[in-house]
Coordinates of C-alpha atoms in Angstrom, one line a residue:
X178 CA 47.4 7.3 12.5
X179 CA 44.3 6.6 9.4
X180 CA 45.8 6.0 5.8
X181 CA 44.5 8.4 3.3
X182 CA 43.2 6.0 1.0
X183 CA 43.7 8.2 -1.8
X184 CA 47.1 8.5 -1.7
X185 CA 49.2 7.8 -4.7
X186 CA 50.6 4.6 -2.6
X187 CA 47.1 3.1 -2.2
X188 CA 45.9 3.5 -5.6
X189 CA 44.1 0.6 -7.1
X190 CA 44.0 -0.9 -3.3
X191 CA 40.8 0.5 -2.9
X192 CA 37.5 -2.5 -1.9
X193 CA 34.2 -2.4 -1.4
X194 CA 35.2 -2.6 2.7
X195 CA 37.1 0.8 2.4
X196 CA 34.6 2.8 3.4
X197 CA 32.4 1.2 6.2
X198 CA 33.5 2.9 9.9
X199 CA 29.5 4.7 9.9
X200 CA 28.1 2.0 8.0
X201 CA 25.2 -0.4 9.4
X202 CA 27.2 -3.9 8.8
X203 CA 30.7 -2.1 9.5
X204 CA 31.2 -4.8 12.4
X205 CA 31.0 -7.5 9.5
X206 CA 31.6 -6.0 6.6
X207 CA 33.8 -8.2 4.7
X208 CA 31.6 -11.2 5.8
X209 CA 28.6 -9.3 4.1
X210 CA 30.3 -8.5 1.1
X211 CA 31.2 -12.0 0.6
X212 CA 28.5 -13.9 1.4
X213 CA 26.0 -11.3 -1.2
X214 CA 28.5 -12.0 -3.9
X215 CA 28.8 -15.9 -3.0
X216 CA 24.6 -15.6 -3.1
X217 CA 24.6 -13.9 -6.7
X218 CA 27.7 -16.0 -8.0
X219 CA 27.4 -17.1 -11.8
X220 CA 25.1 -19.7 -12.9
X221 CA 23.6 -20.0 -9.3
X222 CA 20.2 -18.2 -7.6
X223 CA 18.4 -18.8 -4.5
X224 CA 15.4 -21.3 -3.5
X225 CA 12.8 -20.1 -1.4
X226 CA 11.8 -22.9 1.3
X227 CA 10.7 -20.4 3.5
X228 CA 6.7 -20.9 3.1
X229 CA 5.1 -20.9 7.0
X230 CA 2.8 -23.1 8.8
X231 CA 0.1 -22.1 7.3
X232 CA 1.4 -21.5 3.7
X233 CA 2.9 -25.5 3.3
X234 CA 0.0 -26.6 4.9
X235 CA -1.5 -25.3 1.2
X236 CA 1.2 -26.7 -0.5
X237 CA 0.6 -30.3 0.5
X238 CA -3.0 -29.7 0.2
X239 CA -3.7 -31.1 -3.1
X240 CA -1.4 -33.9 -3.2
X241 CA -2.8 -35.1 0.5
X242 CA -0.2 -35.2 2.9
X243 CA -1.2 -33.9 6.5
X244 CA 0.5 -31.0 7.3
X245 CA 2.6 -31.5 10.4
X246 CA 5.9 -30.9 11.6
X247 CA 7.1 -34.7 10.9
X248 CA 6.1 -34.2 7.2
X249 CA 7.2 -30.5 6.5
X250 CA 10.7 -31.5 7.9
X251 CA 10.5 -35.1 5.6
X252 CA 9.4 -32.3 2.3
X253 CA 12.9 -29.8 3.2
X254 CA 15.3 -32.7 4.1
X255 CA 14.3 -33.7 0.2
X256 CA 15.4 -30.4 -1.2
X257 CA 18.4 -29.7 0.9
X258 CA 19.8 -33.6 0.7
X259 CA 19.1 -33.1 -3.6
X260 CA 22.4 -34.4 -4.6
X261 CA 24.0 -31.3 -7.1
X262 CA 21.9 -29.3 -6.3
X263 CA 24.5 -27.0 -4.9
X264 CA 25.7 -26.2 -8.3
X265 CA 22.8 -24.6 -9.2
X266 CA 21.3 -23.0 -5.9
X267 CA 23.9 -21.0 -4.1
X268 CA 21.3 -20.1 -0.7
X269 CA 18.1 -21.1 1.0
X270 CA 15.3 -18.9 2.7
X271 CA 13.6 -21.3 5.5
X272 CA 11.2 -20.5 7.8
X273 CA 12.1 -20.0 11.3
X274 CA 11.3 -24.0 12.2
X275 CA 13.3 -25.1 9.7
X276 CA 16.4 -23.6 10.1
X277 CA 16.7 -24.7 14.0
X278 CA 15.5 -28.5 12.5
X279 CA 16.8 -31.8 11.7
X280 CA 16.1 -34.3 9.5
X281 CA 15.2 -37.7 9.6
X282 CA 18.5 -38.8 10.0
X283 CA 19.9 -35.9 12.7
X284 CA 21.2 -34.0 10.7
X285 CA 20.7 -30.4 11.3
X286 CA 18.9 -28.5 8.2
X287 CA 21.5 -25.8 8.5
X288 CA 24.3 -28.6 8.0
X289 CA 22.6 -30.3 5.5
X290 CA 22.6 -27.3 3.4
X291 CA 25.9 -26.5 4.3
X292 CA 27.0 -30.4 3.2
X293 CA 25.6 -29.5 -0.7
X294 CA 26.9 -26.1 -0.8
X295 CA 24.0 -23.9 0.4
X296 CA 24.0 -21.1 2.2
X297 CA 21.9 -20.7 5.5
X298 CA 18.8 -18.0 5.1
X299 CA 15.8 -16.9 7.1
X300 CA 12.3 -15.4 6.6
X301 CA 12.4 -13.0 9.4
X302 CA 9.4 -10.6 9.2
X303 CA 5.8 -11.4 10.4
X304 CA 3.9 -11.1 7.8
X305 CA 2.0 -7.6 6.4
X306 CA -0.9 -5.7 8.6
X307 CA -3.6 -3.5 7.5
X308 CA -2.3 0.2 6.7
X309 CA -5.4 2.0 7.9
X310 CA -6.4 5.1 6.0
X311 CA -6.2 2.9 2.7
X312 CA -7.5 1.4 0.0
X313 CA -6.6 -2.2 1.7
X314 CA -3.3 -1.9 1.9
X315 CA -0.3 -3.4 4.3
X316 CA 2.9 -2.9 5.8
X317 CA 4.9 -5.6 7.0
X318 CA 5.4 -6.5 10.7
X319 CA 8.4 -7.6 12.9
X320 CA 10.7 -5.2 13.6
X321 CA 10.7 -4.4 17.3
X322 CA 12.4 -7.4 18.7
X323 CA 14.4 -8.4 15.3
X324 CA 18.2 -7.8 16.7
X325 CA 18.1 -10.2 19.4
X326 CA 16.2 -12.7 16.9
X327 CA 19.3 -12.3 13.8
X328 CA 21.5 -12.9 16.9
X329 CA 20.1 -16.2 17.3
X330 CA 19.7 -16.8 13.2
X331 CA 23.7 -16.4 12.8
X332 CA 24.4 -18.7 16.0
X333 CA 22.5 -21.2 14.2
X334 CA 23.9 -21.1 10.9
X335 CA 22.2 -18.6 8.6
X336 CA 23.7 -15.9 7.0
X337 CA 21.4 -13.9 4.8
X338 CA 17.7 -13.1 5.5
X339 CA 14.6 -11.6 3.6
X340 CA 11.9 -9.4 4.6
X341 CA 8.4 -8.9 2.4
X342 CA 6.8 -6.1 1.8
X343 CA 4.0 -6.1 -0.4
X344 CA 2.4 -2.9 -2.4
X345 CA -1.0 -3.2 -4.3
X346 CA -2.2 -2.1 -7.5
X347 CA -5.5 -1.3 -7.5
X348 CA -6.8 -0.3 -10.8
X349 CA -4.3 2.3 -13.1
X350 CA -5.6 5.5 -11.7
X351 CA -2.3 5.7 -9.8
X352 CA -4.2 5.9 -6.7
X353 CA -2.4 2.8 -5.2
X354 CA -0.2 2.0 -4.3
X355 CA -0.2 5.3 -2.3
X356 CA 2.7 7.4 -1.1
X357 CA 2.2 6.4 2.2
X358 CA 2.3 2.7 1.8
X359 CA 5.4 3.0 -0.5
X360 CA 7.3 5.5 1.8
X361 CA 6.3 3.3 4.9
X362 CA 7.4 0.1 3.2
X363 CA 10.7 1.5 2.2
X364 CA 11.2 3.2 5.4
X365 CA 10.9 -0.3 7.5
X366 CA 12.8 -2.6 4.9
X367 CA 16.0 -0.1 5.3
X368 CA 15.1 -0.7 9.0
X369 CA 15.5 -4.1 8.7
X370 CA 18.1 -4.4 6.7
X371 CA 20.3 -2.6 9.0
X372 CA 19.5 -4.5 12.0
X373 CA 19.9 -7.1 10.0
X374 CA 23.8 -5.9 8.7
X375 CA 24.3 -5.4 12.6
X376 CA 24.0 -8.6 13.2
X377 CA 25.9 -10.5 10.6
X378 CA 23.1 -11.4 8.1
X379 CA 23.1 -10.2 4.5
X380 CA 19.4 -8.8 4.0
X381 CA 17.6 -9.5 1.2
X382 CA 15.2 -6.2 0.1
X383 CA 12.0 -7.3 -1.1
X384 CA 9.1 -4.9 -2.2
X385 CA 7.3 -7.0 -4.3
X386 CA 4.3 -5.1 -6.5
X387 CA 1.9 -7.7 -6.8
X388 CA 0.7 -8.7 -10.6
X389 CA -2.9 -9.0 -9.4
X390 CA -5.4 -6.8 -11.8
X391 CA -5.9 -5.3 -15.2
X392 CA -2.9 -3.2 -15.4
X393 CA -0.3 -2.7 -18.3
X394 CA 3.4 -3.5 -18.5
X395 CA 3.7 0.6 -18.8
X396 CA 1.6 1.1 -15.9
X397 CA 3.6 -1.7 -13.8
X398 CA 7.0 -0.5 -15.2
X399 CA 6.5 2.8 -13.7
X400 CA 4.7 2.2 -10.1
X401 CA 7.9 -0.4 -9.7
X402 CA 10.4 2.2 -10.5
X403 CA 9.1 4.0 -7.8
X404 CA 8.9 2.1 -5.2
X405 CA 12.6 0.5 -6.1
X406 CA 13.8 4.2 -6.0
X407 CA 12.0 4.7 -2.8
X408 CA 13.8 1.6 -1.4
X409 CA 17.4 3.0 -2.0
X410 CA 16.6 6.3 -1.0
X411 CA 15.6 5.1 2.5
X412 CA 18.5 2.3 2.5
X413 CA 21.0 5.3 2.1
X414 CA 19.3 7.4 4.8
X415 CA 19.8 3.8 7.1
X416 CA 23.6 4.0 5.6
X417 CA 23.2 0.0 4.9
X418 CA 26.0 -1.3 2.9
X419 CA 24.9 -1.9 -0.2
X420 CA 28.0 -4.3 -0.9
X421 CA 26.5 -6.4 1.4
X422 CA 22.5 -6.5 0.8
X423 CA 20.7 -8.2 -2.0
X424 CA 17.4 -7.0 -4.2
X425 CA 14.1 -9.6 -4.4
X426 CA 11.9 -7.1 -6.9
X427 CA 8.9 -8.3 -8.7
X428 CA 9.1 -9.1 -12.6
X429 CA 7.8 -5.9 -14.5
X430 CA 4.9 -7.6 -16.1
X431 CA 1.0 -7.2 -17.2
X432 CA -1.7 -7.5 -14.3
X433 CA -2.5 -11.6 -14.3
X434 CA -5.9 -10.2 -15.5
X435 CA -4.9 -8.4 -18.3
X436 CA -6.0 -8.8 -21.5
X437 CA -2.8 -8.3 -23.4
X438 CA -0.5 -10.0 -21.5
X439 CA 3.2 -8.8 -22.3
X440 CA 5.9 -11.5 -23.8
X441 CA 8.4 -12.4 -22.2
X442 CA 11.2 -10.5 -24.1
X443 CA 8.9 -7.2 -23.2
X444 CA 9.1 -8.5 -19.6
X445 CA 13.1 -8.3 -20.0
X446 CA 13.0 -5.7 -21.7
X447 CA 10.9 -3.5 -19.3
X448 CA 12.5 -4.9 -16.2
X449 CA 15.7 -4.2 -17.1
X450 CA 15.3 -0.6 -17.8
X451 CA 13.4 0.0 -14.6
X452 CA 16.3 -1.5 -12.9
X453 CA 19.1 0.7 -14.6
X454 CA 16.9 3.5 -13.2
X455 CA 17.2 2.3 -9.6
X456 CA 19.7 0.0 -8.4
X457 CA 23.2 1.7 -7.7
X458 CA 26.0 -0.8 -9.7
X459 CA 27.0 -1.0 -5.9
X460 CA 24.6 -4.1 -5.7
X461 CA 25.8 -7.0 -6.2
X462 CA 23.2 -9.2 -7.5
X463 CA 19.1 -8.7 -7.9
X464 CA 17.1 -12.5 -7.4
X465 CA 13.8 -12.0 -8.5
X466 CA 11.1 -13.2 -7.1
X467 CA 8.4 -15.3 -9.5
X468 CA 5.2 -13.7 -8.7
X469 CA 2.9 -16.6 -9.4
X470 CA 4.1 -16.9 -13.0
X471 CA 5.2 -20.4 -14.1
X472 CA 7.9 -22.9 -13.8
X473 CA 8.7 -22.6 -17.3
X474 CA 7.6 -18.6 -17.8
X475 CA 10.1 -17.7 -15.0
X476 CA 13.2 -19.3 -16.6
X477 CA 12.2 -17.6 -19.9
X478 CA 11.9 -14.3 -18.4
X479 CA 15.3 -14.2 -16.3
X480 CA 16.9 -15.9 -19.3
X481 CA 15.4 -13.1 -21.9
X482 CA 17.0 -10.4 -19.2
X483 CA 20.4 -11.9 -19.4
X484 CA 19.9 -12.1 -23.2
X485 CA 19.9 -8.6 -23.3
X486 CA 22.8 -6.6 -24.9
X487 CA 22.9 -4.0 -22.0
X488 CA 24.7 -2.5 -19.2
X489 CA 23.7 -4.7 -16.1
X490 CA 25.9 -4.0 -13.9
X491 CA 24.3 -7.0 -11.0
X492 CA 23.9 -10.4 -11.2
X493 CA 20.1 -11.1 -12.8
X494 CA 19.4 -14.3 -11.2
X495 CA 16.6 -16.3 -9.0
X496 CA 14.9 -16.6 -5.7
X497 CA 12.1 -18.5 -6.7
X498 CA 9.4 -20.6 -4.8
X499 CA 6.6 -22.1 -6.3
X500 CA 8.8 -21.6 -9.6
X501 CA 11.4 -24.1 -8.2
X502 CA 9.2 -26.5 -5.9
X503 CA 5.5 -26.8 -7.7
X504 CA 6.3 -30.0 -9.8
X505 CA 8.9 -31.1 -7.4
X506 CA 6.1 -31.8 -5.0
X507 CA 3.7 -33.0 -7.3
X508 CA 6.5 -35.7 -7.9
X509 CA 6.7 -36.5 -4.4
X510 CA 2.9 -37.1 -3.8
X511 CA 4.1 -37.0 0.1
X512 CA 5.9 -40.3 -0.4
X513 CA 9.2 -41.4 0.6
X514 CA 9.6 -44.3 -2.7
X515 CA 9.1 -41.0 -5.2
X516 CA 12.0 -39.3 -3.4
X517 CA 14.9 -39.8 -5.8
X518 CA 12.0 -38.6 -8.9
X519 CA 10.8 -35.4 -7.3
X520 CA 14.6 -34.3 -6.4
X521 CA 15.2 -35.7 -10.2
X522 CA 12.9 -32.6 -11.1
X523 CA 13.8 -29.8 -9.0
X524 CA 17.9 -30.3 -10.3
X525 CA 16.4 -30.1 -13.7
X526 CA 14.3 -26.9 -12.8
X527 CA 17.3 -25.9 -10.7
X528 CA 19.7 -26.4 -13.8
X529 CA 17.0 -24.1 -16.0
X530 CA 17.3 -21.3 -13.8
X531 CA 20.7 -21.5 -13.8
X532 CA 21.1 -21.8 -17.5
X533 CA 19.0 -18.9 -17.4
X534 CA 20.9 -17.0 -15.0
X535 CA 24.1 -17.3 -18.0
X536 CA 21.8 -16.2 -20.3
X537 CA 21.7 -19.9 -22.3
X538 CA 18.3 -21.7 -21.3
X539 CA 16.9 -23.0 -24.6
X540 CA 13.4 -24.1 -22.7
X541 CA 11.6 -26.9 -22.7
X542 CA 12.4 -28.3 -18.9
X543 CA 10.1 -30.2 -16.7
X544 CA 7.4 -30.6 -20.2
X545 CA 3.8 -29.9 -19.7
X546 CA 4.1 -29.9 -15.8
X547 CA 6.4 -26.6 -15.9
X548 CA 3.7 -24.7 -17.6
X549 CA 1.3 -25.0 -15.0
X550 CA 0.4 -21.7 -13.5
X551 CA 1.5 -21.0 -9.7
X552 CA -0.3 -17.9 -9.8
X553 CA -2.8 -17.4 -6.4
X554 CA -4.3 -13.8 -5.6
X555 CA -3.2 -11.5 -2.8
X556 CA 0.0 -13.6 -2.3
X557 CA 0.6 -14.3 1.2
X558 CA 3.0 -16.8 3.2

């Protein structure tokens, strides 16, 4: 016989698992539930290993080191083995080598993460294709064997995972990004993130509107509101639990080619509204991505948001990057007698962003280094 949960005997016994029998992650549920709000816990964020073959290779690049598998696995094993660093980053995104790894020492990534703290993640889509019958833009591949593929992701460990999709803003006619690109997008992130609710992983939504071009903060405020509203429309239609799935927007900023950049408090200011707008209280927390801005730039603008005296009902927090790694690896020049300095400066850039998270970053971490643009066109990994 079912309970009526409205019942005068189950009042104020009501959770956010109540209501999940024709819901995508009803199978794991409560697991979801907790591991989102474990992800978007206070005074933590996310870092984003998950660069790909090609993508590292671009990293190490200008401070010389070869890009093979020996190396990319000796670069991780220095994040993940950063000793604290699990008071400050709550999950990792890897890249599909990574997470079935081990270090140096045998060690499994996926327990080496675990040992600090961290939480498990995966890239899982395959990058963005050409959308034809547009102006040059994509939609993002990787759906059609992506079950059996999160099946194998939560044997091995992870728990959460993130898919890209990427809209473009062409010039402010409004002509981009078009309809079709942001209904196509939305429709295939709500398919992912119900596969990936299926199978045990909390999905990370990411429509990122790229700050390439001459655009205003106005003109960038409202293309992202629409294609965040887009997103939740389609994620209801999928019936994914919201409880259980995380939000990886873009900043709402001035095109990188502006020529009157926005301040950071109008970043905060902007973003946040477009936010309240979109993203049901349901939610429980919204890691922004840093869109090429810098080290130092994207503390200030998640610390300005937090700043704010307004209703936000999420966790404002991090899932940066270049944001989190750029000096890092500039400290570890690719070797092993700098290892103890470049994980000295990721904890401190780790520590910003979670200062910032609270609300109570001052500035001024990492010095000159952190202001160091990590800014590169058409964004791609």
């Amino acid at each position: 016989r079912s309970t009526n949960v409205f019942s005068s005997s189950n009042t104020g016994n009501l959770d956010a698992s109540t209501f999940t029998e024709k819901m995508a992650g009803a199978n794991f549920a409560a697991e979801l539930i907790a591991t989102a709000n474990a992800i978007a816990a206070p005074g933590k964020g996310i870092l984003a290993a998950d660069e790909s073959t090609g993508t590292i290779g671009k990293r190490f690049a200008p401070i010389g080191v070869e890009n093979n598998q020996a190396n990319r696995v000796r670069y991780r094993e220095l994040l993940f083995k950063t000793k604290g660093i699990g008071q400050y980053i709550s999950g990792a995104i890897t890249f599909e080598e990574t997470l079935f790894d081990k270090g140096t020492c045998g060690t499994p990534m996926v327990d080496l993460m675990k040992k600090e703290g961290i939480i498990p993640g995966i890239k899982v889509d395959k990058g963005v294709q050409p959308l034809f019958g547009t102006d040059g833009e994509t939609v993002t591949q990787g759906i059609d064997d992506l079950g059996k593929r999160c099946a194998s992701y939560y044997a091995q460990g992870a728990r959460f995972a993130k898919w890209r999709a990427v809209l473009h803003i062409k010039d402010s006619s409004g002509a981009t990004p078009s309809m079709l690109a942001i209904d196509q997008n939305a429709e295939t992130l709500a398919r992912y993130a119900a596969i990936c609710q299926a199978n045990g992983l909390v999905p990370i939504v990411e429509p990122e509107v790229l700050m390439d071009g001459t655009h205003s903060i106005e003109f960038a405020a409202e293309v992202t509101e629409k294609v965040i509203a887009a997103c939740y429309k389609k994620l209801s239609d999928h019936k994914v639990l919201l409880e259980g799935t995380l939000l990886k927007p873009n900043m709402v900023r001035s095109g990188e080619a502006s020529d009157t950049p926005a301040p950071m408090a109008d970043v905060a200011k902007a973003t946040v509204r477009v936010l309240q707008h979109t993203v049901p209280c349901a939610v429980p927390g919204i890691t922004f991505l840093s869109g090429g801005m810098s080290e130092e730039e994207a503390s200030l603008a998640l610390n300005e948001m937090n700043k704010l005296d307004t209703k936000k009902p999420w966790s404002l927090t991090f899932s940066y990057g270049r944001a989190l790694q750029q000096s890092c690896l500039k400290a570890w020049q690719g070797d092993d007698a700098n290892i103890a300095k470049a994980q000295a400066v990721l904890l401190e850039r780790a520590k910003a962003n979670s200062l910032a998270n609270l609300g109570k970053y001052e500035g001024g971490a990492g010095g000159d280094a952190a202001n160091a643009s990590t800014f590169v066109a058409n964004y791609s990994y």
